[in-house]
Short mmCIF file of C-alpha atoms in Angstrom, two decimals:
data_model
loop_
_atom_site.label_atom_id
_atom_site.label_comp_id
_atom_site.label_asym_id
_atom_site.label_seq_id
_atom_site.Cartn_x
_atom_site.Cartn_y
_atom_site.Cartn_z
CA MET A 72 116.05 47.13 87.70
CA LYS A 73 116.02 44.64 84.81
CA ILE A 74 119.03 42.33 84.81
CA LEU A 75 120.20 40.06 81.99
CA LEU A 76 122.15 37.26 83.70
CA ILE A 77 124.36 35.20 81.37
CA THR A 78 126.08 31.99 82.51
CA ASP A 79 126.18 28.31 81.61
CA LEU A 80 126.43 27.44 85.33
CA TYR A 81 122.76 27.99 86.14
CA PRO A 82 120.56 25.07 87.22
CA ILE A 83 117.74 24.27 84.85
CA LEU A 84 117.02 20.65 85.78
CA GLU A 85 117.72 18.68 88.93
CA ASP A 86 121.39 18.41 88.03
CA ARG A 87 123.73 17.95 91.00
CA THR A 88 126.75 18.79 88.86
CA ILE A 89 125.62 22.43 88.79
CA PRO A 90 125.73 24.34 92.10
CA ASN A 91 122.97 26.75 93.07
CA VAL A 92 125.21 29.66 94.02
CA ILE A 93 124.53 31.82 90.92
CA GLU A 94 120.83 31.09 91.23
CA ASP A 95 121.07 32.30 94.84
CA PHE A 96 122.23 35.70 93.60
CA ALA A 97 119.44 35.77 91.00
CA LEU A 98 116.88 34.97 93.68
CA GLY A 99 118.44 37.66 95.87
CA PHE A 100 117.72 40.23 93.13
CA LYS A 101 114.22 38.85 92.64
CA ALA A 102 113.48 39.10 96.39
CA GLN A 103 114.26 42.83 96.35
CA GLY A 104 111.92 43.43 93.41
CA ASP A 105 114.31 43.30 90.45
CA SER A 106 113.54 41.44 87.23
CA VAL A 107 116.03 38.76 86.13
CA PHE A 108 116.19 36.94 82.79
CA VAL A 109 118.80 34.20 82.43
CA ILE A 110 120.58 33.08 79.26
CA ARG A 111 122.52 29.81 79.43
CA PRO A 112 125.03 29.83 76.51
CA ASN A 113 125.66 26.10 76.53
CA PHE A 114 128.66 24.90 74.49
CA LEU A 115 127.67 21.25 74.11
CA PHE A 116 131.18 19.79 73.92
CA ASN A 117 132.17 21.58 77.13
CA SER A 118 129.02 20.33 78.88
CA ILE A 119 129.87 16.75 77.95
CA LEU A 120 133.42 17.14 79.27
CA ARG A 121 132.14 18.57 82.58
CA GLY A 122 129.54 15.83 82.99
CA HIS A 123 126.53 18.17 82.88
CA LYS A 124 123.15 17.04 81.60
CA ILE A 125 122.39 18.07 78.04
CA VAL A 126 119.22 20.16 77.85
CA PRO A 127 117.44 20.92 74.54
CA GLU A 128 117.25 24.55 73.48
CA CYS A 129 114.23 25.85 75.34
CA GLU A 130 112.79 28.43 77.71
CA ILE A 131 111.58 27.46 81.16
CA THR A 132 110.69 29.20 84.41
CA ARG A 133 112.41 28.03 87.61
CA ASN A 134 111.68 29.56 91.01
CA GLY A 135 109.94 32.47 89.29
CA ILE A 136 112.89 33.29 86.98
CA ARG A 137 112.77 32.85 83.19
CA ILE A 138 115.70 30.93 81.73
CA TYR A 139 116.60 30.56 78.06
CA ASN A 140 118.88 27.60 77.32
CA LYS A 141 120.78 28.30 74.07
CA ASN A 142 122.92 25.45 72.74
CA PHE A 143 126.02 25.88 70.59
CA PHE A 144 127.82 23.24 68.53
CA LEU A 145 130.50 25.82 67.73
CA PRO A 146 131.24 28.08 70.68
CA PHE A 147 129.32 31.35 70.66
CA LEU A 148 129.43 32.42 67.04
CA ASP A 149 125.72 33.32 66.97
CA LYS A 150 125.01 36.77 68.43
CA ASN A 151 121.34 36.80 67.47
CA THR A 152 119.17 38.13 70.31
CA TYR A 153 115.75 37.29 68.87
CA PHE A 154 114.71 35.63 72.16
CA LEU A 155 115.10 38.87 74.14
CA ASP A 156 111.61 40.31 74.24
CA ASP A 157 112.44 43.06 76.73
CA SER A 158 114.98 45.81 77.36
CA PHE A 159 117.47 45.61 80.21
CA ASP A 160 119.43 47.94 82.46
CA LEU A 161 122.45 45.73 83.10
CA ILE A 162 124.25 42.55 82.05
CA ILE A 163 125.85 40.34 84.70
CA SER A 164 127.88 37.36 83.50
CA HIS A 165 129.54 34.43 85.28
CA MET A 166 132.05 31.86 84.00
CA PRO A 167 134.08 31.99 80.73
CA SER A 168 131.18 31.03 78.44
CA GLY A 169 128.98 33.65 80.07
CA HIS A 170 131.55 36.45 79.71
CA ILE A 171 132.32 35.63 76.07
CA TYR A 172 128.69 35.43 75.01
CA ALA A 173 127.72 38.52 77.02
CA SER A 174 130.48 40.54 75.36
CA LEU A 175 129.35 39.28 71.95
CA ILE A 176 125.69 40.27 72.26
CA ASN A 177 126.55 43.47 74.10
CA GLN A 178 127.95 44.78 70.82
CA GLN A 179 124.26 45.24 69.97
CA LEU A 180 122.77 45.92 73.41
CA LYS A 181 125.46 48.36 74.63
CA LEU A 182 124.65 47.96 78.33
CA PRO A 183 126.78 48.24 81.49
CA HIS A 184 128.32 44.80 81.95
CA ILE A 185 129.62 43.26 85.20
CA SER A 186 131.72 40.10 84.83
CA ILE A 187 132.00 37.92 87.94
CA VAL A 188 135.07 35.69 87.67
CA HIS A 189 135.41 32.21 89.16
CA GLN A 190 138.25 29.71 89.38
CA SER A 191 137.29 28.46 85.90
CA ASP A 192 138.13 31.87 84.43
CA TRP A 193 141.62 31.78 85.92
CA THR A 194 142.06 28.22 84.61
CA VAL A 195 141.21 29.33 81.07
CA LEU A 196 143.59 32.28 81.27
CA SER A 197 146.49 30.31 82.78
CA SER A 198 146.22 26.90 81.06
CA LEU A 199 147.85 26.03 77.75
CA LYS A 200 144.98 23.81 76.61
CA TYR A 201 142.67 26.86 76.31
CA SER A 202 145.22 29.11 74.60
CA ILE A 203 144.14 28.35 71.01
CA TYR A 204 140.58 29.61 71.26
CA PHE A 205 139.04 30.54 74.59
CA LYS A 206 141.91 32.41 76.24
CA ASN A 207 142.06 35.39 73.88
CA ARG A 208 138.28 35.65 73.61
CA LEU A 209 137.94 35.63 77.40
CA LYS A 210 140.65 38.29 77.75
CA LYS A 211 138.82 40.48 75.25
CA ALA A 212 135.46 39.93 76.96
CA LEU A 213 136.82 40.88 80.38
CA LYS A 214 138.55 43.93 78.91
CA ASN A 215 135.19 45.05 77.47
CA SER A 216 133.44 44.67 80.85
CA THR A 217 132.43 47.76 82.79
CA LEU A 218 133.49 46.14 86.08
CA ILE A 219 135.02 42.83 87.13
CA GLY A 220 134.03 41.16 90.37
CA ALA A 221 135.83 38.14 91.83
CA ARG A 222 134.34 35.38 93.93
CA ASN A 223 137.24 35.47 96.40
CA GLU A 224 140.18 37.67 97.32
CA PHE A 225 142.79 35.44 95.66
CA LEU A 226 141.04 35.66 92.29
CA ALA A 227 140.65 39.40 92.82
CA LYS A 228 144.42 39.79 93.16
CA LYS A 229 145.24 37.46 90.25
CA MET A 230 142.76 39.05 87.84
CA GLY A 231 142.75 42.68 88.96
CA ALA A 232 139.08 42.66 89.92
CA ASN A 233 137.27 45.81 91.07
CA PHE A 234 135.44 44.11 93.94
CA ILE A 235 134.91 40.77 95.71
CA LEU A 236 131.54 38.98 95.66
CA PRO A 237 131.47 36.13 98.22
CA SER A 238 128.63 33.69 98.79
CA PHE A 239 126.13 34.18 101.60
CA VAL A 240 123.87 32.32 104.00
CA ASP A 241 120.40 33.22 105.20
CA SER A 242 120.58 34.89 108.60
CA GLU A 243 117.90 32.60 110.06
CA LYS A 244 120.24 29.63 109.51
CA ILE A 245 122.86 31.04 111.89
CA VAL A 246 122.67 29.50 115.36
CA GLU A 247 123.45 31.40 118.55
CA LYS A 248 125.60 28.72 120.14
CA LYS A 249 127.17 25.35 119.30
CA THR A 250 127.28 22.38 121.67
CA PHE A 251 130.09 19.89 121.03
CA TYR A 252 130.18 16.16 121.66
CA LYS A 253 132.47 15.01 124.47
CA ASP A 254 133.01 11.28 123.95
CA LYS A 255 134.24 11.39 120.33
CA LEU A 256 135.06 13.83 117.55
CA LYS A 257 132.28 13.89 114.98
CA ILE A 258 133.47 14.97 111.54
CA ILE A 259 131.47 15.69 108.40
CA THR A 260 132.07 16.43 104.70
CA LEU A 261 129.36 17.60 102.30
CA SER A 262 130.73 17.51 98.76
CA LYS A 263 130.75 16.06 95.30
CA LEU A 264 132.97 12.99 95.43
CA ILE A 265 135.55 14.05 92.87
CA LYS A 266 139.33 13.91 92.93
CA ARG A 267 140.12 17.59 93.60
CA LYS A 268 138.09 17.51 96.84
CA ASN A 269 140.86 15.33 98.40
CA ILE A 270 138.50 13.35 100.63
CA ASN A 271 140.83 10.36 100.29
CA LEU A 272 143.47 12.34 102.21
CA VAL A 273 141.09 12.75 105.15
CA ILE A 274 140.53 8.98 105.26
CA GLU A 275 144.29 8.39 105.10
CA ALA A 276 144.84 10.89 107.92
CA LEU A 277 142.26 9.22 110.16
CA LYS A 278 143.63 5.71 109.89
CA ASN A 279 146.17 6.20 112.70
CA VAL A 280 144.76 8.93 114.94
CA ASP A 281 144.82 8.34 118.69
CA PHE A 282 141.28 9.55 119.45
CA ASP A 283 137.78 8.20 118.90
CA PHE A 284 135.85 9.65 115.98
CA GLU A 285 133.00 9.28 113.51
CA TYR A 286 133.38 10.60 109.97
CA SER A 287 130.29 11.05 107.79
CA ILE A 288 130.66 11.83 104.08
CA TYR A 289 127.59 13.02 102.13
CA GLY A 290 127.77 13.16 98.36
CA ASP A 291 127.95 11.32 95.06
CA GLY A 292 130.55 11.21 92.33
CA LYS A 293 133.18 9.28 90.41
CA GLU A 294 135.44 8.80 93.43
CA ARG A 295 132.86 7.04 95.61
CA SER A 296 133.97 3.46 94.87
CA LYS A 297 137.65 4.38 95.43
CA LEU A 298 136.81 5.97 98.77
CA GLU A 299 134.78 2.94 99.84
CA LYS A 300 137.70 0.65 98.97
CA LEU A 301 140.05 2.84 101.00
CA ILE A 302 137.75 2.69 104.02
CA LYS A 303 137.60 -1.07 103.73
CA LYS A 304 141.38 -1.33 103.29
CA TYR A 305 141.94 0.31 106.69
CA ASN A 306 139.06 -1.53 108.41
CA LEU A 307 137.30 1.75 109.16
CA GLU A 308 133.78 0.71 108.13
CA ASN A 309 132.51 1.26 111.68
CA LYS A 310 133.95 4.77 111.89
CA ILE A 311 133.68 6.20 108.36
CA LYS A 312 130.48 6.00 106.33
CA ILE A 313 129.55 7.42 102.95
CA TYR A 314 125.95 8.51 102.36
CA SER A 315 124.33 9.69 99.15
CA HIS A 316 123.76 13.35 98.39
CA ILE A 317 120.99 14.84 100.52
CA LYS A 318 118.59 17.67 99.72
CA HIS A 319 119.76 21.11 100.75
CA ASP A 320 117.04 21.64 103.34
CA LEU A 321 118.24 18.52 105.22
CA ILE A 322 121.90 19.51 105.59
CA TRP A 323 121.32 21.71 108.63
CA ASP A 324 120.33 18.80 110.86
CA LYS A 325 123.34 16.81 109.62
CA LEU A 326 125.69 19.70 110.38
CA ASP A 327 124.21 20.05 113.86
CA GLU A 328 125.04 16.38 114.54
CA ASN A 329 128.77 17.03 114.03
CA ASP A 330 131.69 19.01 115.50
CA VAL A 331 134.06 19.50 112.56
CA PHE A 332 133.53 20.23 108.86
CA ILE A 333 136.46 19.37 106.62
CA LEU A 334 136.97 19.83 102.89
CA PRO A 335 140.65 20.10 101.86
CA SER A 336 139.89 20.67 98.18
CA ILE A 337 142.00 22.51 95.62
CA ASN A 338 140.86 24.99 92.93
CA GLU A 339 137.82 25.85 95.05
CA THR A 340 136.22 29.13 93.94
CA PHE A 341 134.38 29.56 97.21
CA GLY A 342 132.44 26.59 98.55
CA LEU A 343 129.11 27.51 100.09
CA SER A 344 129.26 24.44 102.33
CA TYR A 345 132.06 26.08 104.36
CA LEU A 346 129.80 29.06 105.15
CA GLU A 347 126.91 26.78 106.03
CA ALA A 348 129.11 24.86 108.46
CA LEU A 349 130.36 28.12 110.01
CA ALA A 350 126.74 29.23 110.41
CA ARG A 351 126.07 26.19 112.61
CA GLY A 352 129.18 26.77 114.72
CA LEU A 353 131.26 23.84 113.46
CA ILE A 354 135.05 23.98 113.48
CA VAL A 355 135.85 24.34 109.78
CA ILE A 356 138.99 23.07 108.05
CA GLY A 357 139.72 24.40 104.57
CA THR A 358 142.67 24.73 102.23
CA LYS A 359 145.13 27.62 102.17
CA GLY A 360 144.89 29.86 99.12
CA THR A 361 141.35 28.89 98.12
CA GLY A 362 138.06 30.77 98.30
CA ILE A 363 137.48 30.28 102.01
CA ASP A 364 140.94 31.60 102.92
CA GLY A 365 140.39 35.13 104.20
CA ILE A 366 136.99 34.31 105.66
CA ILE A 367 138.60 31.64 107.83
CA LYS A 368 141.57 33.02 109.72
CA ASN A 369 143.84 30.16 110.72
CA ASN A 370 143.75 29.26 114.42
CA GLU A 371 141.14 31.97 115.09
CA ASN A 372 137.78 30.99 113.63
CA GLY A 373 138.88 27.78 111.92
CA TYR A 374 141.88 26.12 110.33
CA LEU A 375 143.63 26.40 106.96
CA ILE A 376 145.95 23.65 105.81
CA GLU A 377 147.83 22.33 102.82
CA PRO A 378 146.01 19.25 101.47
CA LYS A 379 148.52 16.77 102.92
CA ILE A 380 147.84 13.70 105.05
CA GLN A 381 150.13 14.69 107.91
CA GLU A 382 148.76 18.24 108.15
CA ILE A 383 145.18 16.93 108.19
CA LYS A 384 146.07 14.42 110.91
CA GLU A 385 147.79 17.05 113.05
CA VAL A 386 144.97 19.59 112.83
CA LEU A 387 142.32 16.98 113.69
CA GLU A 388 144.36 15.84 116.70
CA LYS A 389 144.72 19.46 117.79
CA ILE A 390 140.98 20.11 117.49
CA ASN A 391 140.22 16.98 119.48
CA SER A 392 142.43 18.16 122.34
CA ILE A 393 141.25 21.77 122.72
CA GLU A 394 138.18 23.56 124.01
CA LYS A 395 136.22 24.28 120.86
CA GLU A 396 133.66 26.76 122.14
CA GLU A 397 135.87 29.86 121.72
CA ILE A 398 136.57 29.10 118.04
CA ALA A 399 132.86 28.44 117.45
CA LYS A 400 132.00 31.75 119.09
CA LYS A 401 134.34 33.63 116.72
CA SER A 402 132.94 31.70 113.74
CA LEU A 403 129.38 32.63 114.59
CA LEU A 404 130.36 36.27 115.04
CA ASN A 405 132.23 36.41 111.72
CA ILE A 406 129.50 34.67 109.69
CA GLN A 407 127.20 37.61 110.45
CA ASN A 408 129.17 39.50 107.78
CA TYR A 409 128.10 36.98 105.13
CA THR A 410 124.32 37.06 105.33
CA ARG A 411 122.13 37.43 102.25
CA GLU A 412 121.09 40.94 103.34
CA LYS A 413 124.63 42.27 103.84
CA ILE A 414 126.15 40.78 100.67
CA MET A 415 123.23 41.81 98.44
CA ASN A 416 123.28 45.35 99.91
CA LYS A 417 126.99 45.70 99.06
CA TYR A 418 126.35 44.26 95.59
CA ASN A 419 123.57 46.79 94.99
CA GLU A 420 125.79 49.68 96.04
CA ILE A 421 128.35 48.63 93.40
CA ILE A 422 125.68 48.31 90.71
CA LYS A 423 124.15 51.71 91.48
CA LYS A 424 127.50 53.40 90.87
CA ILE A 425 127.63 52.22 87.24
CA LEU A 426 123.97 52.75 86.32
#
């Protein structure tokens, strides 16, 4: 199968502002013998607003996959496909820019087209600031799609998607059993340090807890200096430490050194880091109504909260006081449903039905 993958959220350089999740799906197709060619329709003004690195128009190969970076000063008016030197069986698009550009060039290609929607798509459709230009074009693009997949069940309900496409972990990263620390609660966050991640609320919640803890935060971003000032304000320098972003292959050891993973962010499409923490048997705390809700069932294989200081404090105190092994056991059992093999097999079954 030859797949044309269209999205502006595909890593091309070492750019930490772009997650690897869409590349993971591309590599999943490649591993099973499919051919993938990526187009990045890069609206320059949008890239600047999102803090992404600006890459010249070019073609490169990354991890064995060809990527064409196509820059636009005006959003997606050029439907020329001169750089496509092959025929394809299927278009898959992610993110608003990807859907709009895919729909535009598919007027010529006339291929089956699967649109995978993220939180950004719902933001464009529901926010006034996008109503002048992007909203109607995105609506039209999604209407022209053969199928719509959603990255979580909440987006699926909001946008009337045909199926759900969650993230996955490699099965070899799933441990058989988790051992917890006894003398203190060891808490970890792996995340970009930006406002919507609500890491400041975790620090506020920990300032008055009645148990011993260590909280390690790994990541970089605009909020780092504010978080450091907050830690200093509450004299928590010995208990809460912020470390720079670490390479992905090093996170497993860091997760194994901790008991609890917490990320009470809002507008989270999915968050691969939740799955990775579940795979190592950590007690995971996420936010109600976001991508991880539905995979985590509250009080069963983790905890779901509103991003409020008091709720965070209460759930951490509860976790500290209970036997954690039973929750970890359920987490490790449930994560078996989200391995690369199982998710890619389900994805392939959907694709085969429309080809």
